[in-house]
Amino acid sequence: MPSACDSLIDDIEDMVSASDPTPHERQSARKTIIPRARKRKEQLLSEELQADSVIPGTQKIWMKTWGCSHNNSDGEYMAGQLAASGYKMTENPSEADLWLLNSCTVKNPAEDHFRNSIKRAQEQQKKVVVAGCVPQAQPRMDYLKGLSIIGVQQIDRVVEVVDEAVKGHSVRLLGQKKDGGRRLGGARLDLPKIRKNPLIEIISINTGCLNACTYCKTKHARGDLASYPIDELVERARQSFQEGVCEIWLTSEDTGAYGRDIGTDLPTLLWRLVEEIPDGAMLRLGMTNPPYILEHLEEMAKILNHPRVYAFLHVPVQSASDSVLMDMKREYCIDDFRRVVDFLKERVPGITIATDIICGFPGETDEDFQETVELVRLYRFPSLFINQFYPRPGTPAAKMEQVPAHVKKQRTKELSQLFHSYNPYDHKIGERQHVLVTEESFDAQYYVAHNKFYEQVLVPKRPEFKGKMIEVDIYEAGKHFLKGRPVDDSKPFTPSIATPLQKGEVSGLTQVHTHTYTHTHTQLIFTPLLLHYKLWLAKLTLRSLSLALSLPPATTHTLAHHVNVSVSLHVIFHSD
C-alpha cells in the first residue's frame, strides 16, 4: 500500500479512499474498543481546581471603623456596596471570612488598636483588607506588608479589592479622583450604603482642608480641600429623607472651608439643604476651624437659629496661647476664636459650642497652659474634648522638642478636673423641651434624644418614641445628659416622610423593589442609583458566569442563585 506521504493531497476529500471503513463499520468497531483510563495528571488538575475554586461575593465580612464621622460615613458606603454585591456583613468577627478594618490616624491609641486588630485577624487565619487614613498616609508600614488597601478616595472600588483578597491576592488602590485635573471630593454620593443608624444620614460635604497643622497626620491622608457640588449634596439629602431618615449630619475635616475650591461657600449650601428638611427633622453641622467661619458669622447665626437646624457648632481651639497656636500653624489667634464664640452666643441664645484642646504640645510652657485653663474657666464649655499630645510620625511636630511625658499627663489631668468641676445643665431642670429621639443609650435602659441645642436627653424606652419628635419635661441633669419625662397630653410627631429602613438594610434597595416608578419625583431621585446597580449587577453576573466553566458541581446551586438574582433584578431595572 503506498504511503500517505508519497503524493500531495489537493483536497480534503482526497484523504478518504474506497479502502477506508464505512461509517457503519466504524460504529460497529466501537464495541470492541477498551476505554483508556485518564492520566493521573488530569485527575490531579481536576482536584486542584475544585479545591481552589472561590466564588467572590459569598463570604461573610466583619468591618470595624475607628475615628470621625467622615470615616464612619466611608464605612457605611463600603458596607453597602459589599452587601449589594452579595457579601454578608456580620457583627461577629469570629464567623467572618474577611475583616475589613477602617482606620483612624489622628492619635497613636487608635492606630495601636488598628494594628492589634490586624495581628488578631492574622492569628485567626482571616483574610484582611485595610482602609482609612492610616494606610493612605503610610502604605509602606511593615505591618501592612502583603495586605490589600483601599484608599480614602477609592471606597467605590471596595468590592473589587475584597473580591481579590478572598482569592488570596493583594491589591492596593491609593489614587486620587480627579476631573479635568481638579481633585474631587471623593467617591460618588449615590453609592449604596448601610447606615449604622437607619435614622441618621452622614454626608461628607468635602474632604481635606486648607490648613497645614504641624501635628496633623490626617492631612497626609485626606489632602487638600476638595468639595462636592451643592446639587449632589442636596440630592443625597433628598434621597435620605425618602428612606425615612430624620436627622442629617454634615461632616468633613473642616466644614467651614466648604466650597472655596469650587466658587461657593458653606451658608449657600446650608440654605439649600434647609429647603429639603421635612418638618421635625434636624440637621447637625460638623466641625469648623475658626479662620473659615469668621467671614460667615452673620449668615451662620441665622442658619443656626433655624428651627430645623441644631444650635450646635464644634469649633476646635486646641490652645489659648497665641505662641502655641503659631507653632501649630493654626492660622488664627485666640482673639479670633473668642470673636466666633462671643458672636454666636449673643446671636444664637443657648447655642452649644463644643471645642478641642491639646495638652502638652511641643514648646507649651506653664504660662501657655494656664491661658488655656482660663479660657475653659471663662466659657465653661459643655462639650470639651481633651487630648494629651501624641507625636505622629512624619509630622513637623514630631521633630520638635517634646514636653516631658509626666508634664503632659499632669496638664491633661488638671484640665479634666476643671471640666468635671462644673455642671453645664443644672439650670435646664424644669424646662419643657421638644426632643428628637434617634438612638438607644449604651446601657440599653433609655432612648437618646437631642433638643434644639443638641444636648443629650434620655427618655423612656418606648417603641412608639423611636424616630419621633416628642415633648418632655426635664427633671434631672448630669454632666453629659438631661433626663426628660414625656408630657402626658402631648402626641409624638413623626418627622420621617417614609418608613425608615431596617437595621442592616442597604440604602436604595427597598425603593428598587417596592416603587412602581409612576411618580416622576421618585423616579428622578433613584435614577442615578439604579444606573449604578445596573453596572454593579452586570459585573456580578459576568463574575459568576466566568466561574461557571471551572466550578465543581457542588457549587452549582450557589452560582445559580447569584445569576438568578442578577437576572431578576436586571428585569426590574429595565421596567422603568
Coordinates of C-alpha atoms in Angstrom, one line a residue:
M1 CA 0.0 0.0 0.0
P2 CA 1.5 3.4 -1.0
S3 CA 2.5 5.7 1.8
A4 CA 0.2 8.6 2.5
C5 CA 3.1 10.8 2.2
D6 CA 4.0 9.8 -1.3
S7 CA 1.7 12.3 -3.0
L8 CA 0.3 15.7 -2.3
I9 CA -3.3 16.0 -1.1
D10 CA -5.1 18.6 -3.2
D11 CA -8.4 18.5 -1.3
I12 CA -9.8 17.2 2.0
E13 CA -11.8 14.7 0.1
D14 CA -8.6 13.0 -1.2
M15 CA -8.0 11.8 2.4
V16 CA -10.9 9.3 2.1
S17 CA -10.4 6.3 -0.2
A18 CA -12.5 3.3 -1.2
S19 CA -10.5 1.1 1.1
D20 CA -11.4 3.2 4.2
P21 CA -14.1 1.8 6.6
T22 CA -17.6 3.0 6.2
P23 CA -19.4 4.9 8.9
H24 CA -21.4 1.8 9.8
E25 CA -18.2 -0.2 10.1
R26 CA -16.7 2.4 12.4
Q27 CA -19.8 2.4 14.6
S28 CA -19.7 -1.4 14.9
A29 CA -16.0 -1.4 15.7
R30 CA -16.6 0.8 18.8
K31 CA -18.0 -2.2 20.7
T32 CA -14.5 -3.8 20.8
I33 CA -12.7 -0.6 22.0
I34 CA -11.5 -0.7 25.6
P35 CA -11.7 2.8 27.2
R36 CA -8.3 4.1 28.3
A37 CA -8.0 5.3 31.9
R38 CA -7.4 9.1 32.4
K39 CA -3.9 10.1 33.2
R40 CA -3.2 10.8 36.8
K41 CA -2.1 14.3 35.9
E42 CA -5.6 15.2 34.6
Q43 CA -7.2 13.8 37.7
L44 CA -4.9 16.0 39.9
L45 CA -5.7 19.0 37.9
S46 CA -9.4 18.5 38.4
E47 CA -8.9 18.0 42.1
E48 CA -6.8 21.2 42.4
L49 CA -9.4 23.2 40.5
Q50 CA -12.1 22.1 42.9
A51 CA -10.0 22.9 46.0
D52 CA -9.0 26.3 44.7
S53 CA -12.4 27.5 43.3
V54 CA -13.6 30.6 45.2
I55 CA -16.8 32.4 44.5
P56 CA -16.3 36.1 45.4
G57 CA -19.5 37.5 46.9
T58 CA -20.5 34.5 49.0
Q59 CA -18.3 35.2 52.1
K60 CA -19.1 36.8 55.4
I61 CA -17.4 40.1 56.2
W62 CA -16.8 41.9 59.5
M63 CA -16.0 45.6 59.4
K64 CA -14.6 47.8 62.2
T65 CA -14.3 51.5 61.9
W66 CA -12.3 53.9 64.1
G67 CA -12.4 57.7 64.1
C68 CA -14.5 60.6 63.0
S69 CA -18.0 60.7 61.4
H70 CA -16.3 61.2 58.0
N71 CA -14.7 57.8 58.5
N72 CA -17.9 56.3 59.7
S73 CA -19.7 57.5 56.5
D74 CA -17.0 55.9 54.4
G75 CA -17.5 52.7 56.4
E76 CA -21.3 52.8 55.7
Y77 CA -20.7 53.2 52.0
M78 CA -18.2 50.3 51.9
A79 CA -20.6 48.0 53.8
G80 CA -23.5 48.9 51.5
Q81 CA -21.5 48.1 48.3
L82 CA -20.4 44.8 49.7
A83 CA -23.9 43.8 50.7
A84 CA -25.3 44.9 47.4
S85 CA -22.7 42.7 45.6
G86 CA -23.7 39.6 47.6
Y87 CA -21.4 39.6 50.6
K88 CA -22.9 39.1 54.0
M89 CA -22.0 41.7 56.6
T90 CA -21.8 40.2 60.1
E91 CA -21.3 41.7 63.6
N92 CA -19.5 38.5 64.7
P93 CA -15.8 38.7 63.9
S94 CA -15.2 35.1 64.6
E95 CA -17.6 33.9 61.9
A96 CA -16.3 36.2 59.3
D97 CA -14.1 35.1 56.4
L98 CA -12.6 38.5 55.9
W99 CA -12.0 41.5 58.2
L100 CA -12.3 45.0 56.7
L101 CA -10.5 47.4 59.1
N102 CA -11.2 51.1 58.5
S103 CA -8.6 53.1 60.4
C104 CA -8.0 56.5 62.0
T105 CA -4.6 58.2 62.1
V106 CA -5.4 61.1 64.5
K107 CA -3.9 59.6 67.6
N108 CA -1.5 56.8 68.5
P109 CA -4.0 54.7 70.5
A110 CA -6.4 54.5 67.5
E111 CA -3.6 53.2 65.3
D112 CA -2.5 50.8 68.0
H113 CA -6.0 49.3 68.1
F114 CA -5.9 49.1 64.3
R115 CA -2.5 47.3 64.3
N116 CA -3.6 44.9 67.0
S117 CA -6.7 44.0 65.1
I118 CA -4.6 43.1 62.0
K119 CA -2.5 40.9 64.2
R120 CA -5.5 39.2 65.7
A121 CA -7.1 38.6 62.3
Q122 CA -3.9 37.0 61.0
E123 CA -3.7 34.8 64.1
Q124 CA -7.2 33.6 63.3
Q125 CA -6.4 32.9 59.7
K126 CA -8.7 35.6 58.5
K127 CA -8.4 37.5 55.2
V128 CA -7.7 41.2 55.8
V129 CA -8.4 44.4 53.9
V130 CA -7.5 47.7 55.4
A131 CA -8.9 51.1 54.7
G132 CA -9.0 54.6 56.1
C133 CA -6.3 57.2 56.9
V134 CA -3.5 55.1 58.3
P135 CA -2.7 53.0 55.1
Q136 CA -3.5 56.0 52.9
A137 CA -0.9 58.1 54.8
Q138 CA 1.7 55.3 55.4
P139 CA 1.1 52.4 53.0
R140 CA 4.7 51.1 53.4
M141 CA 4.4 50.4 57.1
D142 CA 5.9 47.0 57.9
Y143 CA 2.7 45.7 59.5
L144 CA 0.8 46.5 56.3
K145 CA 3.0 44.4 54.0
G146 CA 1.1 42.0 51.9
L147 CA -2.3 43.4 52.8
S148 CA -4.9 44.8 50.4
I149 CA -5.6 48.5 50.8
I150 CA -8.5 50.7 49.9
G151 CA -7.6 54.4 49.7
V152 CA -9.9 57.1 51.2
Q153 CA -10.9 58.2 47.7
Q154 CA -11.3 54.7 46.3
I155 CA -14.1 53.4 48.5
D156 CA -16.3 52.9 45.5
R157 CA -14.0 50.1 44.4
V158 CA -14.1 48.1 47.7
V159 CA -15.9 45.2 46.0
E160 CA -13.0 44.8 43.5
V161 CA -10.4 44.8 46.3
V162 CA -12.4 42.3 48.5
D163 CA -13.0 40.1 45.5
E164 CA -9.3 39.7 45.0
A165 CA -8.5 39.5 48.7
V166 CA -10.8 36.5 49.2
K167 CA -8.9 34.8 46.4
G168 CA -5.6 35.4 48.2
H169 CA -4.4 38.3 46.1
S170 CA -3.1 41.6 47.3
V171 CA -4.5 44.8 45.8
R172 CA -3.7 48.4 46.6
L173 CA -5.8 51.3 45.4
L174 CA -4.5 54.7 46.7
G175 CA -5.1 57.1 43.9
Q176 CA -6.9 60.4 43.9
K177 CA -10.1 61.1 42.0
K178 CA -9.9 63.9 39.5
D179 CA -12.0 65.6 36.8
G180 CA -10.1 67.6 34.2
G181 CA -7.1 67.9 36.6
R182 CA -9.3 69.1 39.5
R183 CA -9.3 66.9 42.6
L184 CA -12.8 65.7 43.5
G185 CA -14.4 65.3 46.9
G186 CA -14.2 61.5 46.7
A187 CA -16.4 58.7 45.6
R188 CA -19.9 59.3 44.3
L189 CA -22.5 60.1 46.9
D190 CA -25.2 57.9 45.3
L191 CA -23.4 54.7 46.2
P192 CA -25.3 52.1 48.2
K193 CA -24.7 52.2 51.9
I194 CA -25.8 50.6 55.2
R195 CA -26.4 53.2 57.8
K196 CA -25.2 52.4 61.2
N197 CA -28.3 54.1 62.4
P198 CA -31.2 54.0 59.8
L199 CA -32.5 57.3 61.2
I200 CA -29.2 59.2 60.7
E201 CA -27.6 60.1 57.4
I202 CA -23.9 61.2 57.5
I203 CA -23.0 63.3 54.5
S204 CA -19.4 64.2 53.8
I205 CA -19.5 67.7 52.1
N206 CA -15.8 67.9 51.4
T207 CA -12.6 66.1 52.0
G208 CA -9.2 67.5 53.1
C209 CA -8.6 71.1 54.3
L210 CA -6.7 74.3 53.6
N211 CA -4.5 74.2 56.7
A212 CA -1.1 72.6 57.3
C213 CA -1.2 72.0 61.1
T214 CA 2.1 70.7 62.3
Y215 CA 0.6 67.9 64.5
C216 CA -1.9 66.6 62.0
K217 CA -1.5 63.2 60.2
T218 CA -4.9 63.3 58.7
K219 CA -3.7 65.9 56.2
H220 CA -1.3 63.3 54.8
A221 CA -4.3 61.0 54.1
R222 CA -7.1 63.4 53.1
G223 CA -5.0 66.0 51.4
D224 CA -6.1 69.5 50.3
L225 CA -9.7 70.7 50.2
A226 CA -12.0 69.2 47.6
S227 CA -15.7 69.9 47.8
Y228 CA -18.8 68.1 46.4
P229 CA -21.1 70.2 44.3
I230 CA -24.1 71.6 46.0
D231 CA -26.6 69.8 43.7
E232 CA -25.1 66.4 44.5
L233 CA -25.3 67.1 48.3
V234 CA -28.9 68.3 48.1
E235 CA -29.8 65.2 46.1
R236 CA -28.2 62.9 48.6
A237 CA -30.1 64.6 51.4
R238 CA -33.3 64.3 49.5
Q239 CA -32.8 60.6 48.9
S240 CA -32.0 60.1 52.6
F241 CA -35.3 61.7 53.6
Q242 CA -37.1 59.4 51.1
E243 CA -35.6 56.5 53.0
G244 CA -37.0 57.5 56.4
V245 CA -34.0 59.4 57.8
C246 CA -34.9 62.1 60.3
E247 CA -31.5 63.6 61.1
I248 CA -28.6 64.6 58.9
W249 CA -25.0 65.1 60.0
L250 CA -22.7 67.2 57.7
T251 CA -19.1 66.2 58.1
S252 CA -15.6 66.9 56.8
E253 CA -12.2 67.8 58.1
D254 CA -13.3 71.4 58.0
T255 CA -16.9 72.2 57.1
G256 CA -16.2 76.0 57.3
A257 CA -13.9 75.8 54.3
Y258 CA -16.5 74.1 52.2
G259 CA -16.8 75.4 48.6
R260 CA -13.7 77.6 48.5
D261 CA -12.3 75.4 45.8
I262 CA -15.5 75.4 43.6
G263 CA -16.6 79.0 43.9
T264 CA -19.3 78.7 46.6
D265 CA -19.5 78.7 50.5
L266 CA -21.0 76.9 53.5
P267 CA -24.0 79.2 54.1
T268 CA -25.1 78.8 50.4
L269 CA -25.1 75.0 50.8
L270 CA -26.9 75.2 54.2
W271 CA -29.7 77.3 52.9
R272 CA -30.3 74.9 50.0
L273 CA -30.3 71.9 52.4
V274 CA -32.7 73.6 54.8
E275 CA -35.3 73.7 52.0
E276 CA -35.2 69.9 51.8
I277 CA -35.6 69.1 55.5
P278 CA -39.1 67.9 56.5
D279 CA -40.9 69.3 59.5
G280 CA -39.5 67.8 62.7
A281 CA -36.3 66.5 61.1
M282 CA -33.0 68.1 62.0
L283 CA -29.6 69.0 60.6
R284 CA -26.3 68.9 62.5
L285 CA -23.3 70.8 61.3
G286 CA -19.9 69.3 61.8
M287 CA -16.5 70.7 62.9
T288 CA -15.3 74.0 61.5
N289 CA -12.0 75.8 62.2
P290 CA -12.1 79.4 63.3
P291 CA -10.5 81.1 60.2
Y292 CA -13.1 80.0 57.7
I293 CA -16.2 80.6 59.8
L294 CA -15.3 84.2 60.7
E295 CA -16.4 85.7 57.4
H296 CA -19.8 83.9 57.6
L297 CA -20.8 84.7 61.2
E298 CA -23.9 86.7 60.3
E299 CA -25.3 84.1 58.0
M300 CA -24.3 81.2 60.2
A301 CA -26.2 82.8 63.1
K302 CA -29.3 83.0 61.0
I303 CA -28.9 79.3 59.9
L304 CA -28.3 78.1 63.5
N305 CA -31.4 79.8 64.6
H306 CA -33.5 77.9 62.0
P307 CA -36.0 75.5 63.7
R308 CA -34.7 72.5 61.7
V309 CA -31.0 73.1 62.4
Y310 CA -29.4 72.3 65.7
A311 CA -28.0 75.3 67.5
F312 CA -24.6 73.5 67.9
L313 CA -21.2 74.1 66.5
H314 CA -17.9 72.3 67.0
V315 CA -15.0 74.8 66.8
P316 CA -11.6 73.4 68.0
V317 CA -9.4 75.9 69.7
Q318 CA -6.6 73.5 70.6
S319 CA -4.8 76.1 72.8
A320 CA -5.5 79.6 74.2
S321 CA -1.8 80.6 73.7
D322 CA -1.0 82.5 70.6
S323 CA 2.6 81.3 70.8
V324 CA 1.4 77.6 70.8
L325 CA -1.2 78.3 68.0
M326 CA 1.6 79.8 65.9
D327 CA 3.8 76.7 66.4
M328 CA 0.8 74.6 65.5
K329 CA 0.3 76.7 62.3
R330 CA -3.4 77.1 63.2
E331 CA -3.7 80.3 61.2
Y332 CA -5.7 82.2 63.8
C333 CA -5.1 83.9 67.2
I334 CA -7.1 83.3 70.4
D335 CA -9.0 86.6 69.8
D336 CA -10.4 85.1 66.6
F337 CA -11.7 82.2 68.5
R338 CA -13.2 84.4 71.2
R339 CA -14.9 86.5 68.5
V340 CA -16.6 83.5 67.0
V341 CA -17.8 82.2 70.3
D342 CA -19.0 85.6 71.7
F343 CA -20.8 86.5 68.4
L344 CA -22.7 83.2 68.2
K345 CA -23.6 83.2 71.9
E346 CA -25.1 86.6 71.5
R347 CA -27.0 85.9 68.2
V348 CA -28.0 82.3 68.9
P349 CA -29.2 82.2 72.5
G350 CA -28.4 78.9 74.2
I351 CA -26.1 77.7 71.5
T352 CA -23.8 74.8 72.3
I353 CA -20.2 75.4 71.4
A354 CA -18.0 72.3 71.6
T355 CA -14.2 72.5 71.4
D356 CA -11.0 70.5 71.4
I357 CA -7.8 71.1 73.4
I358 CA -4.4 69.6 73.1
C359 CA -2.4 69.3 76.3
G360 CA 1.4 69.3 76.2
F361 CA 2.1 70.4 72.6
P362 CA 5.9 70.8 72.0
G363 CA 7.1 74.1 73.5
E364 CA 4.0 74.7 75.6
T365 CA 5.1 76.4 78.8
D366 CA 3.2 76.5 82.1
E367 CA 2.1 80.0 81.3
D368 CA 0.8 78.9 77.9
F369 CA -1.2 76.1 79.6
Q370 CA -2.6 78.4 82.2
E371 CA -4.0 80.6 79.4
T372 CA -5.9 77.5 78.2
V373 CA -7.2 76.8 81.7
E374 CA -8.5 80.3 82.0
L375 CA -10.3 80.0 78.7
V376 CA -12.1 76.9 79.8
R377 CA -12.9 78.5 83.2
L378 CA -14.4 81.5 81.4
Y379 CA -16.6 79.7 78.8
R380 CA -17.3 76.5 80.7
F381 CA -17.7 74.5 77.5
P382 CA -20.4 71.9 77.9
S383 CA -18.7 69.6 75.5
L384 CA -14.9 69.6 75.7
F385 CA -12.5 67.0 74.0
I386 CA -9.2 67.0 76.0
N387 CA -6.3 65.2 74.2
Q388 CA -2.8 64.6 75.5
F389 CA -0.4 65.4 72.7
Y390 CA 0.9 62.4 70.7
P391 CA 3.7 63.0 68.2
R392 CA 2.5 61.4 64.9
P393 CA 5.3 60.0 62.6
G394 CA 6.1 62.2 59.7
T395 CA 4.6 65.4 61.1
P396 CA 6.7 68.6 61.9
A397 CA 5.5 68.5 65.5
A398 CA 7.2 65.1 65.9
K399 CA 10.6 66.7 65.3
M400 CA 10.0 69.5 67.8
E401 CA 11.4 69.4 71.4
Q402 CA 8.8 67.4 73.3
V403 CA 7.2 68.3 76.6
P404 CA 8.1 65.6 79.2
A405 CA 5.5 62.8 79.4
H406 CA 4.7 63.3 83.1
V407 CA 4.1 67.0 82.5
K408 CA 1.7 66.3 79.6
K409 CA -0.1 63.8 81.8
Q410 CA -0.4 66.2 84.7
R411 CA -1.8 69.0 82.5
T412 CA -4.3 66.7 80.9
K413 CA -5.4 65.6 84.4
E414 CA -5.7 69.2 85.6
L415 CA -7.8 70.3 82.7
S416 CA -10.0 67.3 83.0
Q417 CA -10.6 68.1 86.7
L418 CA -11.6 71.6 85.8
F419 CA -14.0 70.4 83.2
H420 CA -15.7 68.0 85.6
S421 CA -15.9 70.7 88.3
Y422 CA -19.0 72.3 86.8
N423 CA -22.4 71.1 85.6
P424 CA -23.5 72.8 82.5
Y425 CA -27.1 71.6 82.5
D426 CA -28.3 72.2 86.1
H427 CA -30.3 75.3 85.0
K428 CA -32.2 73.3 82.5
I429 CA -34.2 71.4 85.2
G430 CA -37.9 72.3 85.0
E431 CA -37.8 73.3 81.3
R432 CA -40.2 71.8 78.7
Q433 CA -38.4 70.9 75.5
H434 CA -39.1 69.2 72.2
V435 CA -36.6 66.5 71.5
L436 CA -35.9 64.2 68.5
V437 CA -35.4 60.5 69.5
T438 CA -32.8 58.7 67.4
E439 CA -30.7 56.3 69.4
E440 CA -30.5 53.9 72.3
S441 CA -28.3 54.5 75.3
F442 CA -25.2 52.4 75.8
D443 CA -26.7 50.6 78.8
A444 CA -29.9 50.0 76.7
Q445 CA -32.0 51.5 79.5
Y446 CA -33.2 54.6 77.7
Y447 CA -33.7 56.1 74.3
V448 CA -31.4 59.0 73.5
A449 CA -32.9 62.2 72.1
H450 CA -31.5 65.7 71.4
N451 CA -33.0 69.1 72.0
K452 CA -32.6 72.1 69.8
F453 CA -29.1 72.7 71.3
Y454 CA -28.0 69.1 70.6
E455 CA -27.9 68.4 74.3
Q456 CA -28.4 64.7 75.1
V457 CA -31.8 64.0 76.7
L458 CA -32.6 60.5 78.0
V459 CA -36.2 59.5 77.6
P460 CA -38.2 56.3 78.5
K461 CA -37.6 53.4 76.1
R462 CA -41.0 53.2 74.5
P463 CA -41.1 51.8 70.9
E464 CA -43.5 54.5 69.8
F465 CA -40.9 57.2 70.6
K466 CA -38.1 55.9 68.2
G467 CA -37.6 58.3 65.3
K468 CA -40.2 60.8 66.7
M469 CA -40.2 64.4 68.0
I470 CA -41.7 64.3 71.5
E471 CA -42.3 66.9 74.2
V472 CA -40.7 66.3 77.6
D473 CA -40.2 68.0 81.0
I474 CA -36.6 68.0 82.2
Y475 CA -36.4 66.6 85.7
E476 CA -32.7 65.6 86.1
A477 CA -29.3 66.8 84.9
G478 CA -26.0 65.1 84.8
K479 CA -22.6 66.1 83.5
H480 CA -23.3 64.9 79.9
F481 CA -27.0 64.4 79.8
L482 CA -30.5 65.5 80.8
K483 CA -33.5 63.3 81.6
G484 CA -36.9 64.1 80.2
R485 CA -40.4 62.9 81.2
P486 CA -42.9 62.8 78.3
V487 CA -45.7 65.3 78.6
D488 CA -48.9 63.4 79.2
D489 CA -51.2 65.2 76.7
S490 CA -48.5 65.5 74.0
K491 CA -48.5 63.2 71.0
P492 CA -45.3 62.1 69.3
F493 CA -44.7 63.8 65.9
T494 CA -43.2 61.7 63.0
P495 CA -40.7 63.8 61.0
S496 CA -39.9 60.9 58.6
I497 CA -41.7 61.2 55.3
A498 CA -41.2 57.4 54.6
T499 CA -40.8 54.3 56.7
P500 CA -37.1 54.0 57.8
L501 CA -35.0 51.2 56.5
Q502 CA -34.4 48.2 58.8
K503 CA -31.0 48.0 60.6
G504 CA -28.6 46.4 58.1
E505 CA -30.7 47.2 55.1
V506 CA -28.9 48.6 52.0
S507 CA -29.8 52.2 51.1
G508 CA -31.8 52.3 47.8
L509 CA -32.7 48.6 47.5
T510 CA -36.1 49.0 49.2
Q511 CA -37.2 51.6 46.7
V512 CA -36.0 49.4 43.8
H513 CA -38.3 46.6 44.9
T514 CA -41.4 48.4 46.2
H515 CA -41.8 51.5 44.0
T516 CA -43.7 51.3 40.7
Y517 CA -42.0 54.4 39.3
T518 CA -45.2 56.1 38.3
H519 CA -44.3 59.1 40.4
T520 CA -41.9 61.4 38.5
H521 CA -40.2 62.8 41.6
T522 CA -39.4 59.4 43.0
Q523 CA -38.1 58.3 39.6
L524 CA -35.7 61.2 39.5
I525 CA -34.4 60.5 43.0
F526 CA -33.4 56.9 42.3
T527 CA -32.3 57.1 38.6
P528 CA -28.6 57.6 39.4
L529 CA -28.6 54.8 42.0
L530 CA -30.5 52.4 39.6
L531 CA -27.9 53.1 36.9
H532 CA -25.2 52.3 39.4
Y533 CA -26.9 49.0 40.3
K534 CA -27.3 48.0 36.6
L535 CA -23.5 48.2 36.2
W536 CA -23.0 46.6 39.6
L537 CA -25.2 43.6 38.9
A538 CA -23.9 43.2 35.3
K539 CA -20.4 42.9 36.8
L540 CA -21.6 40.4 39.3
T541 CA -23.3 38.3 36.6
L542 CA -20.1 38.3 34.5
R543 CA -18.1 37.3 37.5
S544 CA -20.4 34.4 38.2
L545 CA -20.5 33.3 34.6
S546 CA -16.8 33.5 34.2
L547 CA -16.5 30.9 37.0
A548 CA -19.1 28.6 35.6
L549 CA -16.7 26.7 33.4
S550 CA -14.4 25.8 36.2
L551 CA -16.7 25.3 39.2
P552 CA -17.3 21.8 40.7
P553 CA -20.9 20.5 40.7
A554 CA -21.2 21.1 44.5
T555 CA -21.2 24.9 43.9
T556 CA -23.6 24.9 41.1
H557 CA -26.6 25.9 43.3
T558 CA -24.7 28.9 44.7
L559 CA -23.7 30.1 41.3
A560 CA -27.3 29.7 40.1
H561 CA -28.5 31.8 43.0
H562 CA -26.2 34.7 42.1
V563 CA -27.1 34.5 38.4
N564 CA -30.8 34.3 39.0
V565 CA -30.7 37.3 41.4
S566 CA -28.8 39.3 38.9
V567 CA -31.1 38.5 36.0
S568 CA -34.3 39.1 38.0
L569 CA -33.1 42.5 39.2
H570 CA -32.0 43.3 35.7
V571 CA -35.6 42.8 34.5
I572 CA -36.8 45.1 37.3
F573 CA -34.4 47.8 36.2
H574 CA -35.4 47.6 32.6
S575 CA -39.1 48.1 33.5
D576 CA -38.5 51.8 34.5

